[in-house]
Short mmCIF file of C-alpha atoms and ligand atoms in Angstrom, two decimals:
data_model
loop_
_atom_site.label_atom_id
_atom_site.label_comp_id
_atom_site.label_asym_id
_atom_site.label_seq_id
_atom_site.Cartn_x
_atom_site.Cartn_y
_atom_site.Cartn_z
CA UNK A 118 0.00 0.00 0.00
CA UNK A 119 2.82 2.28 -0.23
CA UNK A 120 2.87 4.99 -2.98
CA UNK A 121 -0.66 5.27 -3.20
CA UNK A 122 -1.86 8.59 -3.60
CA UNK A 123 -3.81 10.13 -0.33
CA UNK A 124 -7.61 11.43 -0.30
CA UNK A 125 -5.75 15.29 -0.82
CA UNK A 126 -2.32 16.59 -2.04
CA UNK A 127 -1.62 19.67 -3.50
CA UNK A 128 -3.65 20.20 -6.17
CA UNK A 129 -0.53 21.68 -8.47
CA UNK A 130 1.53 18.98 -9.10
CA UNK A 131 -1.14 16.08 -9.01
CA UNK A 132 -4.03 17.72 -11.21
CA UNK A 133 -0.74 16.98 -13.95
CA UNK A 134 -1.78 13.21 -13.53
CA UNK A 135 -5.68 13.14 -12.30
CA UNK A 136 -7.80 12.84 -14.70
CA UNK A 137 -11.22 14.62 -14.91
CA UNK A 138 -14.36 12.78 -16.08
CA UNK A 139 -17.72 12.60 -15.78
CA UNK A 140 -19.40 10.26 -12.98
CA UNK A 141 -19.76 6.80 -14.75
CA UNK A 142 -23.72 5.86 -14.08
CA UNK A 143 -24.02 4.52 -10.47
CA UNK A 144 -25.53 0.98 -10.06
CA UNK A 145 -25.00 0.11 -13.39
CA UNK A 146 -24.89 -3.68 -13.95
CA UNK A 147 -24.58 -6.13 -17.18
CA UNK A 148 -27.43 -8.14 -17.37
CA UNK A 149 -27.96 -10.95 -15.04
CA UNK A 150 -24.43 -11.10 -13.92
CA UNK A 151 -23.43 -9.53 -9.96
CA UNK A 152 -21.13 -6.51 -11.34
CA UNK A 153 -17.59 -5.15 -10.25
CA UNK A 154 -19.06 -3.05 -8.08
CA UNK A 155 -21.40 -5.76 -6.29
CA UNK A 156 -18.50 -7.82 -5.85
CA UNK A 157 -16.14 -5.36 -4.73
CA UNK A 158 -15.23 -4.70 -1.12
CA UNK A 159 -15.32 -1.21 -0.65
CA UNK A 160 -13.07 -0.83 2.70
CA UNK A 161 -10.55 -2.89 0.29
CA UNK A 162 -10.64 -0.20 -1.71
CA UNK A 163 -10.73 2.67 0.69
CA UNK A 164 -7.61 1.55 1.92
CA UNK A 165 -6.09 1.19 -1.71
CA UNK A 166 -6.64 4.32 -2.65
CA UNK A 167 -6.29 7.08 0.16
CA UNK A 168 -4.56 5.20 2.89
CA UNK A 169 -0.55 4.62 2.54
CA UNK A 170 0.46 3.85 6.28
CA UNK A 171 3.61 2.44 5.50
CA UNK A 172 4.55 5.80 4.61
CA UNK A 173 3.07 7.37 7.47
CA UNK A 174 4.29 4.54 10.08
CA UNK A 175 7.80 5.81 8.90
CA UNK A 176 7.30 8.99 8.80
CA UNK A 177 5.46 9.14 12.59
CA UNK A 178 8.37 6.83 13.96
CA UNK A 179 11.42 8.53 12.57
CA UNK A 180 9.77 12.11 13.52
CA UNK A 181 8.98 10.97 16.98
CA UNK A 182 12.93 9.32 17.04
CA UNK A 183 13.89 12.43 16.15
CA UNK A 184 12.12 14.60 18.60
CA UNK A 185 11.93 12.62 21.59
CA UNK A 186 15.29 10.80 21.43
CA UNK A 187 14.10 7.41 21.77
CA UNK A 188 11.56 5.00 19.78
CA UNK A 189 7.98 5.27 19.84
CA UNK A 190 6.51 1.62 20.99
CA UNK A 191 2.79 2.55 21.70
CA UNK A 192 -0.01 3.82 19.37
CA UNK A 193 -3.07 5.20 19.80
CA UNK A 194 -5.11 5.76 16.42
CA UNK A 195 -8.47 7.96 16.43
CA UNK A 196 -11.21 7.18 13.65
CA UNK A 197 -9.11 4.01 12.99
CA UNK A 198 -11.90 2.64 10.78
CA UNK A 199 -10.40 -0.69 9.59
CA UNK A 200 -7.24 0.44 11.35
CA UNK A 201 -4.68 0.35 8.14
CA UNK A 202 -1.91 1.96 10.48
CA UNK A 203 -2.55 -0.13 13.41
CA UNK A 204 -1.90 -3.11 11.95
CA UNK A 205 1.44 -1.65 9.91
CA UNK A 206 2.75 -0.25 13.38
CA UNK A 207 2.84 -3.62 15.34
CA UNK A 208 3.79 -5.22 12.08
CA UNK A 209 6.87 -3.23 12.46
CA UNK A 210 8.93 -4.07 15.60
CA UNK A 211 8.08 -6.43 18.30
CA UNK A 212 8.00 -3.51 21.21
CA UNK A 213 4.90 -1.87 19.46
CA UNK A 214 1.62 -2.56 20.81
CA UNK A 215 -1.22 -0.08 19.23
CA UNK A 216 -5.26 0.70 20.40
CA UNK A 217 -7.48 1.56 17.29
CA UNK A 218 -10.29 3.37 18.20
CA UNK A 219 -13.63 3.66 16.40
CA UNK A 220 -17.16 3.35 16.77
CA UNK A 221 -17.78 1.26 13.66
CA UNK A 222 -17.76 -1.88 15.05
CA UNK A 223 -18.20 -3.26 11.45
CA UNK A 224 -15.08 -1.82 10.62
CA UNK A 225 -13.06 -3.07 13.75
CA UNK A 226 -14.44 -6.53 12.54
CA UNK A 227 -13.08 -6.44 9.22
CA UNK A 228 -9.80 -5.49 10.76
CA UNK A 229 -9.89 -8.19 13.08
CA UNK A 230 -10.16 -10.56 10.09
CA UNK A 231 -7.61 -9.01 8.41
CA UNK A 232 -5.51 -9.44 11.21
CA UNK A 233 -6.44 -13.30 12.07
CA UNK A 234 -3.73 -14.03 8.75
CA UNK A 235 -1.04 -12.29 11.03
CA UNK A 236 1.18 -14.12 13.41
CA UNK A 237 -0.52 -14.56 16.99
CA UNK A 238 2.19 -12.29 18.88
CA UNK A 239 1.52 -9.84 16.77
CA UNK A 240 -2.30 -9.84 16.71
CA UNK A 241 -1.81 -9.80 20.46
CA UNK A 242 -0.21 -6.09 20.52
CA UNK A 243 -3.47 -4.70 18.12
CA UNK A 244 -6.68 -4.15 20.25
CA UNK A 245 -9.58 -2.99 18.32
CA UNK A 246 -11.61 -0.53 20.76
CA UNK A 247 -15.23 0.38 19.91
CA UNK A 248 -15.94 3.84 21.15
CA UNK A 249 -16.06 7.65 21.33
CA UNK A 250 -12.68 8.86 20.93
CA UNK A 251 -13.62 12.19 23.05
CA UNK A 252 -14.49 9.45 26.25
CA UNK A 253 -12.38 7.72 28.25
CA UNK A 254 -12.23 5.01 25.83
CA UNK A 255 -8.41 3.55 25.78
CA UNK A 256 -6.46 4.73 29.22
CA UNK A 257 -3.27 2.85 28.74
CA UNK A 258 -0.68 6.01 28.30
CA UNK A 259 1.05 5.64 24.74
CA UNK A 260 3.30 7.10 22.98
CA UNK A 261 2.01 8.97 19.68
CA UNK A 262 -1.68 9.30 18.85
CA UNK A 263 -2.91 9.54 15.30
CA UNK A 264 -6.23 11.09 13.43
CA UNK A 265 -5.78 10.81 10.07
CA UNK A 266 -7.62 11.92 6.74
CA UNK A 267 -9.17 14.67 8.63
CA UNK A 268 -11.34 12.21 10.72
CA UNK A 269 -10.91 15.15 13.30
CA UNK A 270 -13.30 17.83 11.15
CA UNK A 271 -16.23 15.50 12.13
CA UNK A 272 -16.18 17.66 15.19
CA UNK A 273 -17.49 20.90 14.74
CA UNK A 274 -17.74 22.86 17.44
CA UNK A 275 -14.80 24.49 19.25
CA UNK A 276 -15.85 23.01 22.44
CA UNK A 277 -16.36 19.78 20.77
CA UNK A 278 -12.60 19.71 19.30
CA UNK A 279 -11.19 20.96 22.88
CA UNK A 280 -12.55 18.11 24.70
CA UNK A 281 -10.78 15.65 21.68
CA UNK A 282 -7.88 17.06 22.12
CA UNK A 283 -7.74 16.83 25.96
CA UNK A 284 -8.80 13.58 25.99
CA UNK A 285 -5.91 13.00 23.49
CA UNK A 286 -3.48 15.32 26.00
CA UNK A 287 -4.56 13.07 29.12
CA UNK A 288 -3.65 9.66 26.79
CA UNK A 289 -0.17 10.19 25.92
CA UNK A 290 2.72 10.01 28.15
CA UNK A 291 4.90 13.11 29.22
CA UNK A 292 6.53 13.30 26.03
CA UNK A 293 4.10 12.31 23.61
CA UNK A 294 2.98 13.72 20.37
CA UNK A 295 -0.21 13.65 18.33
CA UNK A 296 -0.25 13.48 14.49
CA UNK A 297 -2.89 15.34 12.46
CA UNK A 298 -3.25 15.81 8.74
CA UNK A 299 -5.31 18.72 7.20
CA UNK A 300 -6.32 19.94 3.63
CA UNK A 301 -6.70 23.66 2.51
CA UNK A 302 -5.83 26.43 0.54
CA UNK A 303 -8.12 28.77 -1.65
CA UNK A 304 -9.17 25.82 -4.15
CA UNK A 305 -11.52 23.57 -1.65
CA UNK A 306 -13.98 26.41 -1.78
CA UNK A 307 -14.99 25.64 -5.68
CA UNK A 308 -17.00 22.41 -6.06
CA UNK A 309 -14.08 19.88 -7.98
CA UNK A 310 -12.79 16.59 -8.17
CA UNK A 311 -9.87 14.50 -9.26
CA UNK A 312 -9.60 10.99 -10.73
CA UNK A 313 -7.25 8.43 -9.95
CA UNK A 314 -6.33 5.05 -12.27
CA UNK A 315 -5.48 1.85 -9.83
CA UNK A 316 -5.20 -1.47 -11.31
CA UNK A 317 -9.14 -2.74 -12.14
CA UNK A 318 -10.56 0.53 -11.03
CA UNK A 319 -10.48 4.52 -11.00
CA UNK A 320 -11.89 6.16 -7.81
CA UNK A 321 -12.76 10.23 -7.68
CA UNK A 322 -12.16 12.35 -4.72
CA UNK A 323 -14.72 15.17 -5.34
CA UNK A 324 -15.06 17.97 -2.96
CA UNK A 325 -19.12 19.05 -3.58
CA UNK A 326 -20.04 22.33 -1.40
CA UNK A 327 -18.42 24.68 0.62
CA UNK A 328 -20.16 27.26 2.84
CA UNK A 329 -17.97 30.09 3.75
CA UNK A 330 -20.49 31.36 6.69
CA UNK A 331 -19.28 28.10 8.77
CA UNK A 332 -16.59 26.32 7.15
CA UNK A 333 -18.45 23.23 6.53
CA UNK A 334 -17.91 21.08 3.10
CA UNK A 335 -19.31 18.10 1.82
CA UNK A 336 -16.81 15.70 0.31
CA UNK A 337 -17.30 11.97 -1.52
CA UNK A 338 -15.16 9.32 -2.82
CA UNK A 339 -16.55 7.75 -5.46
CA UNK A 340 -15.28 3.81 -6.93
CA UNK A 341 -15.89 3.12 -10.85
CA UNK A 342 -15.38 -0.10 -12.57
CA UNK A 343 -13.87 -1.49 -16.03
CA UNK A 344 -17.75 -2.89 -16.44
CA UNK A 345 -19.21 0.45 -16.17
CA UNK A 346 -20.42 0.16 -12.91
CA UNK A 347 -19.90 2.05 -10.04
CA UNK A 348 -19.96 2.53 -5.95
CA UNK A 349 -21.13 6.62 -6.31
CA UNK A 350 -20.77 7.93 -3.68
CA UNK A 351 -19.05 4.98 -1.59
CA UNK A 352 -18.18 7.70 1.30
CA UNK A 353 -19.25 10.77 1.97
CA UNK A 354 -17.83 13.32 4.53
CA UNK A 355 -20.01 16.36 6.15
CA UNK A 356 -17.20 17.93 7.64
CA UNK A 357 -15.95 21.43 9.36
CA UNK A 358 -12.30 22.23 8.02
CA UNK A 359 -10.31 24.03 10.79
CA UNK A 360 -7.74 25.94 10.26
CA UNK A 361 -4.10 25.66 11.06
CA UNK A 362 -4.47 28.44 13.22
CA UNK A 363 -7.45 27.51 15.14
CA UNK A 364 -5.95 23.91 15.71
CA UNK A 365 -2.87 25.60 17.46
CA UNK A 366 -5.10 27.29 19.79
CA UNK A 367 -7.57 24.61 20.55
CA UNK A 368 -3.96 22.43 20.81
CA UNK A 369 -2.54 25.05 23.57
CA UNK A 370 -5.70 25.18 25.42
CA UNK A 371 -5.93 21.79 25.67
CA UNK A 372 -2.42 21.26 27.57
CA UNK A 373 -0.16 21.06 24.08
CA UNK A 374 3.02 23.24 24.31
CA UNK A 375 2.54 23.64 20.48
CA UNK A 376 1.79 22.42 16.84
CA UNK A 377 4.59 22.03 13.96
CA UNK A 378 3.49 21.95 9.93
CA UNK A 379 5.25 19.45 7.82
CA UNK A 380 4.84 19.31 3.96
CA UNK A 381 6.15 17.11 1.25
CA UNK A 382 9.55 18.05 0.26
CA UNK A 383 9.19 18.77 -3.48
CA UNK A 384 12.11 18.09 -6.08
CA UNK A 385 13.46 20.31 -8.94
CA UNK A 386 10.62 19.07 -10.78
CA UNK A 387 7.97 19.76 -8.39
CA UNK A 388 7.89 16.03 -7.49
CA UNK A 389 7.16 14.69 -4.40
CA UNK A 390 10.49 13.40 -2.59
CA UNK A 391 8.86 11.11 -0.32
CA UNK A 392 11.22 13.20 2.24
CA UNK A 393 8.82 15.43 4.92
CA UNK A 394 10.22 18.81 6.32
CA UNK A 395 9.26 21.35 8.95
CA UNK A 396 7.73 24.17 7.47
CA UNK A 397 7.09 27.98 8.50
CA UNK A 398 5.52 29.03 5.50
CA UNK A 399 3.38 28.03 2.71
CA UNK A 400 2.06 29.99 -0.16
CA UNK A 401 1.61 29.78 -3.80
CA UNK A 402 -0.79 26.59 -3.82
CA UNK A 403 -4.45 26.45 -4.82
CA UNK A 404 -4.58 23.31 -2.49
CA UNK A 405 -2.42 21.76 -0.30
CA UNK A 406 -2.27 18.72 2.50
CA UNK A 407 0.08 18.83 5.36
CA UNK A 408 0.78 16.54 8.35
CA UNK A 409 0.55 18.48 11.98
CA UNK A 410 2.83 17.17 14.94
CA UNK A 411 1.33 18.45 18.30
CA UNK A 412 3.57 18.12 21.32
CA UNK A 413 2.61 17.24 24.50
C1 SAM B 243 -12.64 9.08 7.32
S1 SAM B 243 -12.75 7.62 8.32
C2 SAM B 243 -11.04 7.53 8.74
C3 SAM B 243 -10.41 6.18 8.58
C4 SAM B 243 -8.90 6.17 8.73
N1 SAM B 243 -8.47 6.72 9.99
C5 SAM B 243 -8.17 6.88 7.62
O1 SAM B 243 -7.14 7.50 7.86
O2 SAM B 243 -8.56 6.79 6.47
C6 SAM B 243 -13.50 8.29 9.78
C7 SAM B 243 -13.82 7.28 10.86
O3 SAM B 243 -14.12 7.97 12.07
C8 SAM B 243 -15.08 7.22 12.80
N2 SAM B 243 -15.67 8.12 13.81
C9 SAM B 243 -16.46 9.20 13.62
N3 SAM B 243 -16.73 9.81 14.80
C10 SAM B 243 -16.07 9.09 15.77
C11 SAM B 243 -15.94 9.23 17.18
N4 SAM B 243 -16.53 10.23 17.84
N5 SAM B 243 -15.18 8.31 17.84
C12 SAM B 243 -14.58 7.30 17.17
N6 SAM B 243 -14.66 7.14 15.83
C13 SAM B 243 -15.40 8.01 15.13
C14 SAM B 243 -16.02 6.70 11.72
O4 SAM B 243 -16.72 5.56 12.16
C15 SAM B 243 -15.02 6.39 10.59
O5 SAM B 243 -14.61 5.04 10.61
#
């Protein structure tokens, strides 16, 4: 699952490769026979598409080496839904143990399943947690917490977010940190969309409605098949997107001594390194995805 391409990036260098269309017809089937869609398993292909936590395992564990002089070992992730990085951290070292949070118990099941195929020390250190993440769901102090693909924006009142993040303060040990991402920038506030190509299927990421007067958007990821059918929408997000800004004061309030912005370290070219660096500054993009690093 590595090098896939996440739900956002900035818009300038990866419009060069989406590729805009027109929604193939949803339900569409060939007569008498169960279509792509029917068959497909759409978590399966959630995770293909906008998930690549072997990139962000590295990336949380080398930033958290770096920061805190010492390995992370425990993990807590928010809105794990199937819990994609969950089962990559304790995949990668033997000292990792990780809680995945979420209250889609249907989603904790199919990662348990996906998980029964893994070696039984290492299904051990993985416990699937149904629950709120803003109660006192998972109490064991850890290391790093995640929230990933803006899970956070479900939340949209200030108060709301404060309590999150102070339940996420109290759960991490003295040193902890807490990874975020967000997407911005001028562009999310015109209706758009891009399309992706994967092997057997092209998926859309469309961003529908945005309402200045509360910062609200509706968002949809959208599967289409070789057969002409489709899974449209297959998720859809009603979401409040914070700002960076807002974040670092909701972040300070809640106990956090502050809130770093990293961004994709871009070549010559204006492709993507792979390489992520602390940034100050960020202009000159029409959209744009960064990861946040809180520290406790
Ligand atoms: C966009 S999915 C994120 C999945 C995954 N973390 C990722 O990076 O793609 C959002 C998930 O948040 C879960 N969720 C929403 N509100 C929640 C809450 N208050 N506590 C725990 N999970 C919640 C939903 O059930 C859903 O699985």
């Amino acid at each position: 699952l590595t090098d896939r391409l996440v739900v956002a990036y900035r818009c300038d260098v990866a419009k060069k490769s989406a590729k805009k269309g027109k929604a193939p017809p949803s339900g569409a089937s060939t007569r008498g026979k169960a279509t792509m869609a029917a068959l497909a398993d759409s978590r399966d292909l959630y995770e293909k598409s906008v998930q690549r936590p072997n990139d962000e395992v590295e990336f949380v564990a080398s930033t958290f080496a770096k920061l805190r002089k010492r390995p992370a070992q425990t993990l807590r992730e928010d809105f794990s839904g199937t819990a994609a990085f969950s089962r990559t951290w304790v995949a990668g070292g033997r000292d990792r143990k990780a809680f995945a949070i979420d209250l889609d118990n249907d989603a904790l099941d199919w990662c348990q399943e996906k998980m029964a195929a893994r070696p039984k020390q290492e299904r051990d250190r993985l416990r699937c947690i149904a629950g709120d993440v803003t109660e006192s769901v998972c109490e064991a102090p850890v290391d790093v917490a995640v929230a990933f693909n803006f899970s956070y924006w479900i939340f949209k009142s200030r108060a709301t977010l404060l309590k999150y993040f102070k339940r996420v303060h109290a759960s991490l040990r003295d040193d902890g940190l807490f990874f975020l991402d967000i997407w911005g920038g001028p562009g999310v506030q015109d209706p758009d969309e891009d399309e992706h190509e994967e092997d057997g299927y092209d998926w859309r990421w469309q961003w529908e409605a945005y309402n200045p007067l509360n910062s609200e958007i509706r968002c949809h990821i959208h599967f289409a098949f070789p057969d002409g059918s489709a899974i449209s929408p297959a998720y859809t997000y009603d979401w409040r997107m914070w700002t960076i800004a807002e974040l670092r004061d909701i972040a300070i309030e809640a106990g956090f001594r502050n809130l770093r912005c990293f961004d994709e370290e871009l070549d010559d070219d204006g492709e993507e390194t792979g390489r992520r660096i602390e940034i100050h500054e960020l202009s000159g993009y029409e959209t744009w995805w960064l990861y946040l690093v809180v520290e406790r």
